[in-house]
Coordinates of N, CA, C and O in Angstrom, one line a residue:
M1 N 73.9 85.6 102.8 CA 74.7 86.7 103.1 C 75.8 86.8 101.9 O 76.4 85.8 101.6
I2 N 75.9 88.0 101.4 CA 76.8 88.2 100.3 C 77.7 89.5 100.6 O 77.2 90.4 101.3
A3 N 78.9 89.5 100.1 CA 79.8 90.6 100.2 C 80.0 91.1 98.8 O 80.2 90.3 97.9
K4 N 79.9 92.4 98.6 CA 80.1 93.0 97.3 C 80.4 94.5 97.4 O 80.4 95.0 98.5
L5 N 80.8 95.1 96.3 CA 81.0 96.5 96.2 C 79.6 97.2 96.1 O 78.8 96.7 95.3
A6 N 79.4 98.3 96.8 CA 78.1 99.0 96.8 C 77.9 99.7 95.4 O 78.9 100.3 94.9
T7 N 76.7 99.6 94.9 CA 76.4 100.2 93.6 C 75.0 100.9 93.6 O 74.8 101.8 92.8
E8 N 74.2 100.5 94.5 CA 72.8 100.9 94.5 C 72.5 102.1 95.5 O 73.1 102.1 96.6
D9 N 71.6 103.0 95.1 CA 71.3 104.1 96.0 C 70.8 103.6 97.4 O 71.2 104.2 98.4
W10 N 70.0 102.6 97.4 CA 69.5 102.1 98.7 C 70.6 101.6 99.6 O 70.6 101.6 100.8
E11 N 71.7 101.0 99.0 CA 72.8 100.5 99.7 C 73.6 101.7 100.3 O 74.0 101.6 101.5
F12 N 73.8 102.8 99.6 CA 74.5 104.0 100.1 C 73.6 104.6 101.2 O 74.2 105.0 102.2
D13 N 72.3 104.6 101.0 CA 71.5 105.2 102.1 C 71.7 104.5 103.4 O 71.8 105.1 104.5
Q14 N 71.7 103.1 103.4 CA 71.8 102.3 104.6 C 73.3 102.5 105.1 O 73.5 102.5 106.3
M15 N 74.3 102.7 104.2 CA 75.6 102.9 104.7 C 75.7 104.2 105.5 O 76.4 104.2 106.5
F16 N 75.2 105.2 105.0 CA 75.2 106.5 105.7 C 74.6 106.5 107.0 O 75.0 107.1 108.0
S17 N 73.5 105.7 107.1 CA 72.8 105.5 108.4 C 73.7 104.7 109.4 O 73.8 105.0 110.6
L18 N 74.3 103.6 108.9 CA 75.2 102.8 109.7 C 76.4 103.6 110.2 O 76.8 103.5 111.3
N19 N 77.0 104.4 109.3 CA 78.1 105.3 109.7 C 77.7 106.2 110.8 O 78.4 106.4 111.8
Y20 N 76.5 106.8 110.7 CA 76.0 107.7 111.8 C 75.9 106.9 113.1 O 76.4 107.4 114.1
Q21 N 75.2 105.7 113.1 CA 75.1 105.0 114.3 C 76.4 104.6 114.9 O 76.6 104.7 116.2
T22 N 77.4 104.3 114.1 CA 78.7 103.8 114.6 C 79.6 105.0 115.0 O 80.1 105.1 116.2
F23 N 79.7 106.0 114.2 CA 80.8 107.0 114.4 C 80.2 108.3 115.0 O 81.0 109.1 115.5
V24 N 78.9 108.4 115.1 CA 78.3 109.6 115.9 C 77.7 109.0 117.2 O 78.2 109.4 118.3
D25 N 76.7 108.1 117.1 CA 76.1 107.6 118.3 C 77.0 106.8 119.2 O 77.0 107.0 120.4
E26 N 77.7 105.9 118.6 CA 78.5 104.9 119.4 C 79.9 105.5 119.8 O 80.2 105.5 121.0
I27 N 80.6 105.9 118.9 CA 82.0 106.3 119.2 C 82.1 107.8 119.5 O 83.0 108.2 120.3
G28 N 81.2 108.6 119.0 CA 81.2 110.1 119.3 C 82.3 110.8 118.6 O 82.8 111.9 119.1
Q29 N 82.7 110.3 117.4 CA 83.8 110.9 116.6 C 83.3 112.2 115.8 O 84.1 113.0 115.5
H30 N 82.0 112.2 115.5 CA 81.4 113.3 114.7 C 80.2 113.9 115.3 O 79.6 113.2 116.2
P31 N 79.9 115.1 115.0 CA 78.7 115.8 115.6 C 77.4 115.2 115.1 O 77.4 114.7 114.0
T32 N 76.4 115.4 115.8 CA 75.0 114.9 115.4 C 74.5 115.8 114.3 O 74.9 116.9 114.1
N33 N 73.5 115.2 113.6 CA 72.8 116.0 112.6 C 71.3 115.5 112.6 O 71.1 114.4 113.0
E34 N 70.4 116.3 112.1 CA 69.0 116.0 112.0 C 68.7 114.8 111.1 O 67.8 114.0 111.3
Q35 N 69.5 114.6 110.0 CA 69.2 113.6 109.1 C 69.7 112.2 109.6 O 69.3 111.2 109.0
R36 N 70.5 112.2 110.6 CA 71.1 110.9 111.2 C 71.8 110.1 110.1 O 71.7 108.9 110.0
K37 N 72.5 110.9 109.2 CA 73.3 110.2 108.2 C 74.7 110.8 108.3 O 74.9 112.0 108.6
L38 N 75.7 110.0 108.0 CA 77.1 110.5 108.0 C 77.7 110.0 106.6 O 77.9 108.8 106.4
V39 N 78.1 111.0 105.8 CA 78.7 110.8 104.5 C 80.2 111.1 104.7 O 80.5 112.2 105.2
D40 N 81.1 110.2 104.4 CA 82.5 110.4 104.5 C 83.0 111.5 103.7 O 82.6 111.7 102.6
K41 N 84.0 112.2 104.3 CA 84.6 113.3 103.6 C 85.4 112.9 102.3 O 85.6 113.7 101.4
F42 N 85.7 111.6 102.3 CA 86.4 111.0 101.1 C 85.4 110.3 100.2 O 85.9 109.5 99.4
H43 N 84.2 110.5 100.4 CA 83.1 109.7 99.7 C 83.4 109.6 98.2 O 83.3 108.5 97.6
D44 N 83.8 110.7 97.5 CA 83.9 110.7 96.1 C 85.1 109.9 95.6 O 85.2 109.5 94.5
K45 N 86.0 109.5 96.6 CA 87.2 108.7 96.2 C 87.1 107.3 96.7 O 87.9 106.4 96.3
N46 N 86.1 107.0 97.5 CA 85.9 105.7 98.1 C 85.2 104.7 97.2 O 84.3 105.1 96.4
Q47 N 85.5 103.4 97.4 CA 84.7 102.3 97.0 C 84.2 101.7 98.3 O 84.9 101.8 99.3
Y48 N 83.0 101.1 98.3 CA 82.5 100.6 99.6 C 82.2 99.1 99.5 O 81.5 98.7 98.6
L49 N 82.9 98.4 100.3 CA 82.7 96.9 100.4 C 81.6 96.7 101.5 O 81.7 97.2 102.6
I50 N 80.5 96.0 101.1 CA 79.4 95.9 102.0 C 79.0 94.4 102.1 O 79.4 93.6 101.3
V51 N 78.4 94.0 103.2 CA 77.8 92.7 103.4 C 76.3 92.9 103.6 O 75.8 93.7 104.4
L52 N 75.6 92.2 102.8 CA 74.1 92.2 102.7 C 73.5 90.9 103.0 O 74.0 89.8 102.7
E53 N 72.3 90.9 103.7 CA 71.5 89.8 103.8 C 70.1 90.2 103.3 O 69.5 91.1 103.9
D54 N 69.7 89.6 102.2 CA 68.6 90.1 101.4 C 68.9 91.6 101.1 O 69.9 91.9 100.4
K55 N 68.1 92.5 101.5 CA 68.3 93.9 101.2 C 68.7 94.7 102.5 O 68.5 95.9 102.6
E56 N 69.2 94.0 103.5 CA 69.6 94.7 104.7 C 71.2 94.7 104.8 O 71.8 93.7 104.7
L57 N 71.7 95.9 105.0 CA 73.1 96.1 105.2 C 73.5 95.7 106.6 O 73.0 96.1 107.6
L58 N 74.5 94.7 106.6 CA 75.0 94.2 107.9 C 76.3 94.8 108.3 O 76.6 94.9 109.5
G59 N 77.1 95.1 107.3 CA 78.5 95.7 107.6 C 79.0 96.3 106.4 O 78.5 96.2 105.3
M60 N 80.1 97.1 106.6 CA 80.7 97.9 105.5 C 82.1 98.4 105.9 O 82.5 98.4 107.0
M61 N 82.8 98.7 104.8 CA 84.1 99.4 105.0 C 84.3 100.2 103.7 O 83.8 99.8 102.6
S62 N 85.0 101.3 103.8 CA 85.4 102.1 102.6 C 86.8 101.7 102.2 O 87.6 101.4 103.1
I63 N 87.1 101.7 100.9 CA 88.4 101.5 100.4 C 88.8 102.6 99.5 O 88.1 103.0 98.6
N64 N 89.9 103.3 99.9 CA 90.4 104.4 99.1 C 91.8 104.2 98.7 O 92.6 103.9 99.5
E65 N 92.0 104.3 97.4 CA 93.4 104.0 96.9 C 94.1 105.3 96.4 O 95.2 105.3 95.9
T66 N 93.4 106.5 96.6 CA 93.9 107.7 96.2 C 94.5 108.6 97.3 O 93.8 108.9 98.3
R67 N 95.7 108.9 97.2 CA 96.3 109.8 98.2 C 96.0 111.2 97.9 O 95.8 111.6 96.8
P68 N 96.0 112.1 98.9 CA 96.3 111.8 100.3 C 95.3 111.0 101.0 O 94.1 111.2 100.9
F69 N 95.7 110.0 101.8 CA 94.8 109.2 102.7 C 94.5 110.1 103.9 O 95.2 111.1 104.2
S70 N 93.5 109.7 104.7 CA 93.2 110.4 105.9 C 94.4 110.3 106.8 O 94.7 111.3 107.6
L71 N 95.2 109.2 106.8 CA 96.4 109.1 107.7 C 97.5 110.1 107.2 O 98.3 110.5 108.1
D72 N 97.5 110.5 106.0 CA 98.5 111.5 105.5 C 98.2 112.8 106.2 O 99.2 113.5 106.5
H73 N 97.0 113.1 106.5 CA 96.6 114.4 107.2 C 96.9 114.3 108.7 O 97.2 115.3 109.4
K74 N 96.9 113.1 109.3 CA 97.1 112.9 110.7 C 98.6 112.6 111.1 O 99.0 112.9 112.2
L75 N 99.3 112.1 110.1 CA 100.8 111.7 110.3 C 101.5 112.3 109.1 O 101.7 111.6 108.1
P76 N 102.1 113.5 109.3 CA 102.8 114.1 108.1 C 104.0 113.3 107.6 O 104.4 113.4 106.5
N77 N 104.5 112.4 108.5 CA 105.7 111.6 108.1 C 105.2 110.1 107.8 O 106.0 109.2 108.0
L78 N 104.0 110.0 107.3 CA 103.5 108.6 107.1 C 104.4 107.7 106.4 O 104.6 106.6 106.8
D79 N 104.9 108.1 105.2 CA 105.8 107.2 104.5 C 107.0 106.7 105.2 O 107.5 105.6 105.0
E80 N 107.5 107.5 106.1 CA 108.7 107.2 106.9 C 108.4 106.1 107.9 O 109.3 105.4 108.4
L81 N 107.1 106.0 108.3 CA 106.7 105.0 109.3 C 106.3 103.6 108.7 O 106.1 102.7 109.5
L82 N 106.3 103.5 107.4 CA 105.8 102.3 106.7 C 106.9 101.6 106.0 O 107.9 102.3 105.5
P83 N 106.8 100.3 105.7 CA 107.7 99.6 104.8 C 107.5 100.2 103.4 O 106.4 100.7 103.1
P84 N 108.5 100.1 102.5 CA 108.3 100.6 101.2 C 107.1 99.9 100.5 O 106.9 98.7 100.7
F85 N 106.4 100.6 99.7 CA 105.3 100.1 98.9 C 105.1 100.9 97.7 O 105.5 102.0 97.5
K86 N 104.3 100.2 96.7 CA 104.0 100.9 95.4 C 102.6 101.2 95.3 O 102.2 102.2 94.7
N87 N 101.7 100.3 95.7 CA 100.3 100.4 95.4 C 99.5 100.1 96.7 O 99.2 99.0 97.0
G88 N 99.2 101.2 97.4 CA 98.5 101.1 98.7 C 97.1 101.5 98.7 O 96.6 102.1 97.7
F89 N 96.4 101.2 99.8 CA 95.0 101.6 99.9 C 94.7 101.8 101.4 O 95.5 101.4 102.3
E90 N 93.7 102.5 101.7 CA 93.3 102.8 103.1 C 91.8 102.3 103.3 O 91.0 102.6 102.5
I91 N 91.7 101.6 104.4 CA 90.3 101.2 104.9 C 89.8 102.3 105.9 O 90.6 102.7 106.8
R92 N 88.6 102.7 105.7 CA 88.0 103.6 106.6 C 86.5 103.1 106.9 O 86.0 102.3 106.2
L93 N 85.9 103.6 107.9 CA 84.5 103.4 108.2 C 84.2 102.0 108.3 O 83.1 101.5 107.9
L94 N 85.0 101.2 108.9 CA 84.7 99.8 109.1 C 83.7 99.7 110.2 O 83.8 100.2 111.3
S95 N 82.5 99.1 109.9 CA 81.4 99.0 110.8 C 80.6 97.8 110.5 O 80.3 97.4 109.4
V96 N 80.1 97.2 111.6 CA 79.1 96.1 111.6 C 78.0 96.4 112.5 O 78.2 97.0 113.6
K97 N 76.8 96.2 112.1 CA 75.6 96.4 112.9 C 75.8 95.8 114.3 O 76.3 94.7 114.4
N98 N 75.4 96.5 115.3 CA 75.6 96.0 116.7 C 75.1 94.6 116.9 O 75.8 93.8 117.4
E99 N 73.9 94.3 116.4 CA 73.3 93.0 116.6 C 74.0 91.9 115.8 O 73.8 90.7 116.0
R100 N 74.9 92.3 114.9 CA 75.6 91.3 114.0 C 77.1 91.2 114.3 O 77.8 90.5 113.6
R101 N 77.5 91.9 115.3 CA 78.9 91.8 115.7 C 79.1 90.4 116.4 O 78.3 89.9 117.0
G102 N 80.3 89.9 116.1 CA 80.7 88.6 116.7 C 80.1 87.5 115.8 O 80.2 86.3 116.2
T103 N 79.6 87.8 114.7 CA 79.1 86.8 113.7 C 80.0 86.8 112.5 O 81.1 87.4 112.5
L104 N 79.7 86.1 111.5 CA 80.5 85.9 110.3 C 80.6 87.2 109.4 O 81.3 87.2 108.4
V105 N 79.8 88.2 109.7 CA 79.8 89.4 108.9 C 81.2 90.0 108.7 O 81.6 90.3 107.6
F106 N 81.9 90.2 109.8 CA 83.2 90.8 109.7 C 84.1 89.9 108.8 O 84.9 90.4 108.0
M107 N 84.1 88.6 109.1 CA 85.0 87.7 108.3 C 84.6 87.7 106.8 O 85.4 87.6 106.0
K108 N 83.3 87.7 106.5 CA 82.8 87.7 105.2 C 83.4 89.0 104.4 O 83.8 88.9 103.3
M109 N 83.4 90.1 105.1 CA 83.9 91.3 104.6 C 85.4 91.2 104.3 O 85.8 91.6 103.2
F110 N 86.1 90.7 105.2 CA 87.5 90.6 105.0 C 87.9 89.5 104.0 O 89.0 89.6 103.4
A111 N 87.1 88.5 103.9 CA 87.4 87.5 102.9 C 87.2 88.1 101.5 O 88.0 87.9 100.6
K112 N 86.2 89.0 101.3 CA 86.0 89.7 100.0 C 87.1 90.7 99.8 O 87.5 90.8 98.6
L113 N 87.6 91.3 100.8 CA 88.7 92.3 100.7 C 89.9 91.5 100.1 O 90.6 92.1 99.3
Y114 N 90.1 90.3 100.5 CA 91.2 89.5 100.0 C 91.2 89.4 98.4 O 92.2 89.6 97.7
D115 N 90.0 89.2 97.9 CA 89.8 89.2 96.4 C 90.2 90.5 95.8 O 90.8 90.6 94.7
I116 N 89.7 91.6 96.4 CA 90.0 92.9 95.9 C 91.5 93.2 95.9 O 92.0 93.8 95.0
I117 N 92.1 92.9 97.0 CA 93.6 93.1 97.1 C 94.3 92.4 96.0 O 95.2 92.9 95.4
H118 N 93.9 91.1 95.8 CA 94.6 90.3 94.8 C 94.3 90.9 93.4 O 95.2 91.1 92.6
E119 N 93.1 91.3 93.1 CA 92.7 91.8 91.8 C 93.4 93.2 91.5 O 93.9 93.4 90.4
K120 N 93.5 94.0 92.5 CA 94.1 95.4 92.3 C 95.6 95.4 92.5 O 96.3 96.4 92.3
N121 N 96.2 94.2 93.0 CA 97.6 94.1 93.2 C 98.1 95.1 94.2 O 99.2 95.7 94.1
Y122 N 97.3 95.3 95.3 CA 97.7 96.2 96.4 C 98.9 95.5 97.1 O 98.8 94.3 97.4
D123 N 99.9 96.3 97.6 CA 101.0 95.7 98.3 C 100.9 96.1 99.8 O 101.7 95.6 100.6
I124 N 100.1 97.1 100.1 CA 99.9 97.5 101.5 C 98.6 98.1 101.7 O 98.0 98.8 100.8
G125 N 98.0 97.9 102.9 CA 96.7 98.5 103.3 C 96.9 99.2 104.6 O 97.6 98.7 105.5
L126 N 96.2 100.3 104.8 CA 96.3 101.1 106.0 C 94.9 101.1 106.7 O 93.9 101.1 106.0
I127 N 94.9 101.2 108.0 CA 93.7 101.4 108.7 C 94.0 102.2 110.0 O 95.1 102.0 110.5
S128 N 93.1 102.9 110.5 CA 93.1 103.5 111.8 C 92.2 102.6 112.6 O 91.0 102.8 112.6
G129 N 92.8 101.7 113.3 CA 92.0 100.7 114.1 C 91.6 101.2 115.4 O 92.4 101.6 116.2
I130 N 90.3 101.1 115.7 CA 89.8 101.5 117.0 C 90.5 100.7 118.1 O 90.7 99.5 117.9
L131 N 90.8 101.3 119.2 CA 91.6 100.7 120.2 C 90.9 99.4 120.8 O 91.6 98.4 121.1
S132 N 89.6 99.4 120.9 CA 88.9 98.3 121.5 C 89.0 97.0 120.7 O 88.7 95.9 121.1
Q133 N 89.4 97.2 119.4 CA 89.4 96.0 118.5 C 90.8 95.6 118.0 O 91.0 94.9 117.1
Q134 N 91.8 96.1 118.8 CA 93.2 95.8 118.4 C 93.5 94.3 118.3 O 94.2 93.9 117.4
K135 N 93.0 93.5 119.2 CA 93.3 92.1 119.2 C 92.8 91.4 117.9 O 93.5 90.6 117.2
L136 N 91.6 91.8 117.4 CA 91.1 91.3 116.2 C 91.9 91.8 115.0 O 92.2 90.9 114.1
Y137 N 92.3 93.0 114.9 CA 93.1 93.5 113.8 C 94.4 92.8 113.7 O 94.8 92.4 112.6
R138 N 95.0 92.6 114.9 CA 96.3 91.9 114.9 C 96.1 90.4 114.4 O 97.0 89.9 113.8
K139 N 95.0 89.8 114.8 CA 94.8 88.4 114.4 C 94.7 88.3 112.9 O 95.1 87.4 112.3
I140 N 94.1 89.3 112.2 CA 94.0 89.3 110.8 C 95.4 89.5 110.2 O 95.6 89.1 109.1
G141 N 96.3 90.2 110.9 CA 97.6 90.4 110.4 C 98.1 91.9 110.4 O 99.2 92.2 109.9
F142 N 97.2 92.8 110.8 CA 97.6 94.2 110.9 C 98.7 94.4 111.9 O 98.7 93.8 112.9
V143 N 99.6 95.4 111.5 CA 100.8 95.7 112.4 C 100.6 97.2 112.8 O 100.5 98.1 112.0
P144 N 100.6 97.4 114.1 CA 100.5 98.8 114.6 C 101.8 99.6 114.3 O 102.9 99.0 114.2
F145 N 101.7 100.9 114.0 CA 102.8 101.8 113.8 C 102.4 103.2 114.2 O 101.2 103.5 114.2
G146 N 103.4 104.0 114.5 CA 103.2 105.4 114.8 C 102.4 105.6 116.1 O 101.9 104.7 116.7
P147 N 102.1 106.9 116.4 CA 101.4 107.3 117.5 C 99.9 107.1 117.3 O 99.4 107.1 116.1
L148 N 99.1 107.1 118.4 CA 97.6 107.1 118.3 C 97.2 108.4 117.6 O 97.8 109.4 117.7
V149 N 96.1 108.3 116.8 CA 95.5 109.4 116.2 C 94.0 109.6 116.7 O 93.5 108.7 117.3
G150 N 93.5 110.8 116.6 CA 92.2 111.1 117.1 C 92.3 111.6 118.6 O 93.4 111.7 119.1
T151 N 91.1 111.9 119.1 CA 91.1 112.4 120.5 C 90.0 111.5 121.2 O 89.1 111.1 120.7
P152 N 90.3 111.3 122.6 CA 89.3 110.5 123.3 C 87.9 111.1 123.2 O 87.8 112.3 123.1
P153 N 86.9 110.3 123.1 CA 86.9 108.8 123.2 C 87.1 108.1 121.9 O 87.1 106.9 121.8
A154 N 87.4 108.9 120.8 CA 87.6 108.3 119.5 C 89.1 108.3 119.1 O 89.5 109.1 118.3
Q155 N 89.8 107.4 119.7 CA 91.2 107.3 119.4 C 91.5 106.0 118.7 O 90.8 105.0 118.9
F156 N 92.4 106.1 117.7 CA 92.7 105.0 116.8 C 94.2 104.7 116.7 O 95.0 105.6 116.8
Q157 N 94.5 103.4 116.5 CA 95.9 103.1 116.3 C 96.1 102.9 114.8 O 95.5 102.1 114.1
P158 N 97.1 103.7 114.2 CA 97.4 103.4 112.8 C 98.0 102.0 112.6 O 98.8 101.6 113.5
M159 N 97.6 101.3 111.6 CA 98.1 100.0 111.4 C 98.2 99.8 109.9 O 97.6 100.4 109.1
Y160 N 99.1 98.9 109.5 CA 99.3 98.5 108.1 C 99.2 97.0 108.0 O 99.4 96.2 109.0
I161 N 99.0 96.5 106.8 CA 99.0 95.1 106.5 C 99.5 94.9 105.1 O 99.2 95.8 104.2
T162 N 100.4 94.0 104.9 CA 100.9 93.6 103.5 C 100.1 92.4 103.0 O 99.4 91.7 103.8
Y163 N 100.2 92.1 101.8 CA 99.5 91.0 101.2 C 99.8 89.7 101.9 O 98.9 88.9 102.3
D164 N 101.1 89.5 102.2 CA 101.5 88.2 102.8 C 101.0 88.1 104.3 O 100.6 87.1 104.7
L165 N 101.1 89.3 105.0 CA 100.6 89.2 106.4 C 99.1 88.9 106.4 O 98.6 88.2 107.2
Y166 N 98.4 89.5 105.4 CA 96.9 89.3 105.3 C 96.6 87.9 105.0 O 95.8 87.3 105.6
K167 N 97.3 87.3 104.0 CA 97.1 85.9 103.6 C 97.4 85.0 104.8 O 96.6 84.1 105.1
N168 N 98.4 85.3 105.5 CA 98.8 84.4 106.7 C 97.7 84.6 107.8 O 97.3 83.6 108.4
G169 N 97.2 85.8 108.0 CA 96.2 86.0 109.0 C 94.9 85.2 108.6 O 94.3 84.6 109.5
L170 N 94.5 85.3 107.4 CA 93.3 84.6 106.9 C 93.5 83.1 107.0 O 92.5 82.4 107.3
E171 N 94.7 82.6 106.7 CA 95.0 81.2 106.8 C 94.8 80.7 108.2 O 94.3 79.6 108.5
K172 N 95.4 81.5 109.1 CA 95.3 81.1 110.6 C 93.8 81.0 111.0 O 93.5 80.3 111.9
M173 N 93.0 81.9 110.4 CA 91.6 81.8 110.8 C 90.7 80.9 109.9 O 89.5 80.9 109.9
N174 N 91.5 80.1 109.1 CA 90.8 79.1 108.2 C 89.9 79.8 107.2 O 88.9 79.2 106.9
L175 N 90.2 81.0 106.8 CA 89.3 81.6 105.8 C 89.8 81.5 104.4 O 89.0 81.5 103.5
V176 N 91.1 81.3 104.1 CA 91.6 81.1 102.8 C 90.9 80.0 102.1 O 90.5 80.1 100.9
S177 N 90.8 78.9 102.8 CA 90.1 77.7 102.1 C 88.7 77.9 101.8 O 88.1 77.2 101.0
K178 N 88.1 79.0 102.4 CA 86.7 79.3 102.2 C 86.5 80.4 101.1 O 85.4 80.7 100.8
L179 N 87.6 80.9 100.6 CA 87.5 82.0 99.6 C 87.0 81.5 98.3 O 87.3 80.5 97.8

């Protein structure tokens, strides 16, 4: 199992299918389509962190460092709700294949994200965390802020994480030593 940034067409094709399964079929956040693919509206600004086993996509997240973030559109006073920062990013489309949830896929992804945060010198990360996974996000170090965004059944809690909170969360989960 490896975590890397997506570069290959076949990786993107599997990502768009996984996005559809998660955000259309499972969560009901987006409408159905015949292709059963979901391409993010921020696709051209995103980098995609993926976890692969052989040539099978097991999990993914998008990383966008260019504002406006999706949360800028949902919370017009976003900067007022956050601690001061200089270099932020937003995580979107966090997804792990159903049959691989509860395995190391999620942690492998977040361990690789640690390297990216360090390399890019990000000082804050944002996420709209699905309500059912709040305990996990908090364990990693994310801090909830502001009102819920989205509409039922696809409601999300805006959250942020700083480098220090992230490092502390990974240390508590014994992941820093494995990086």
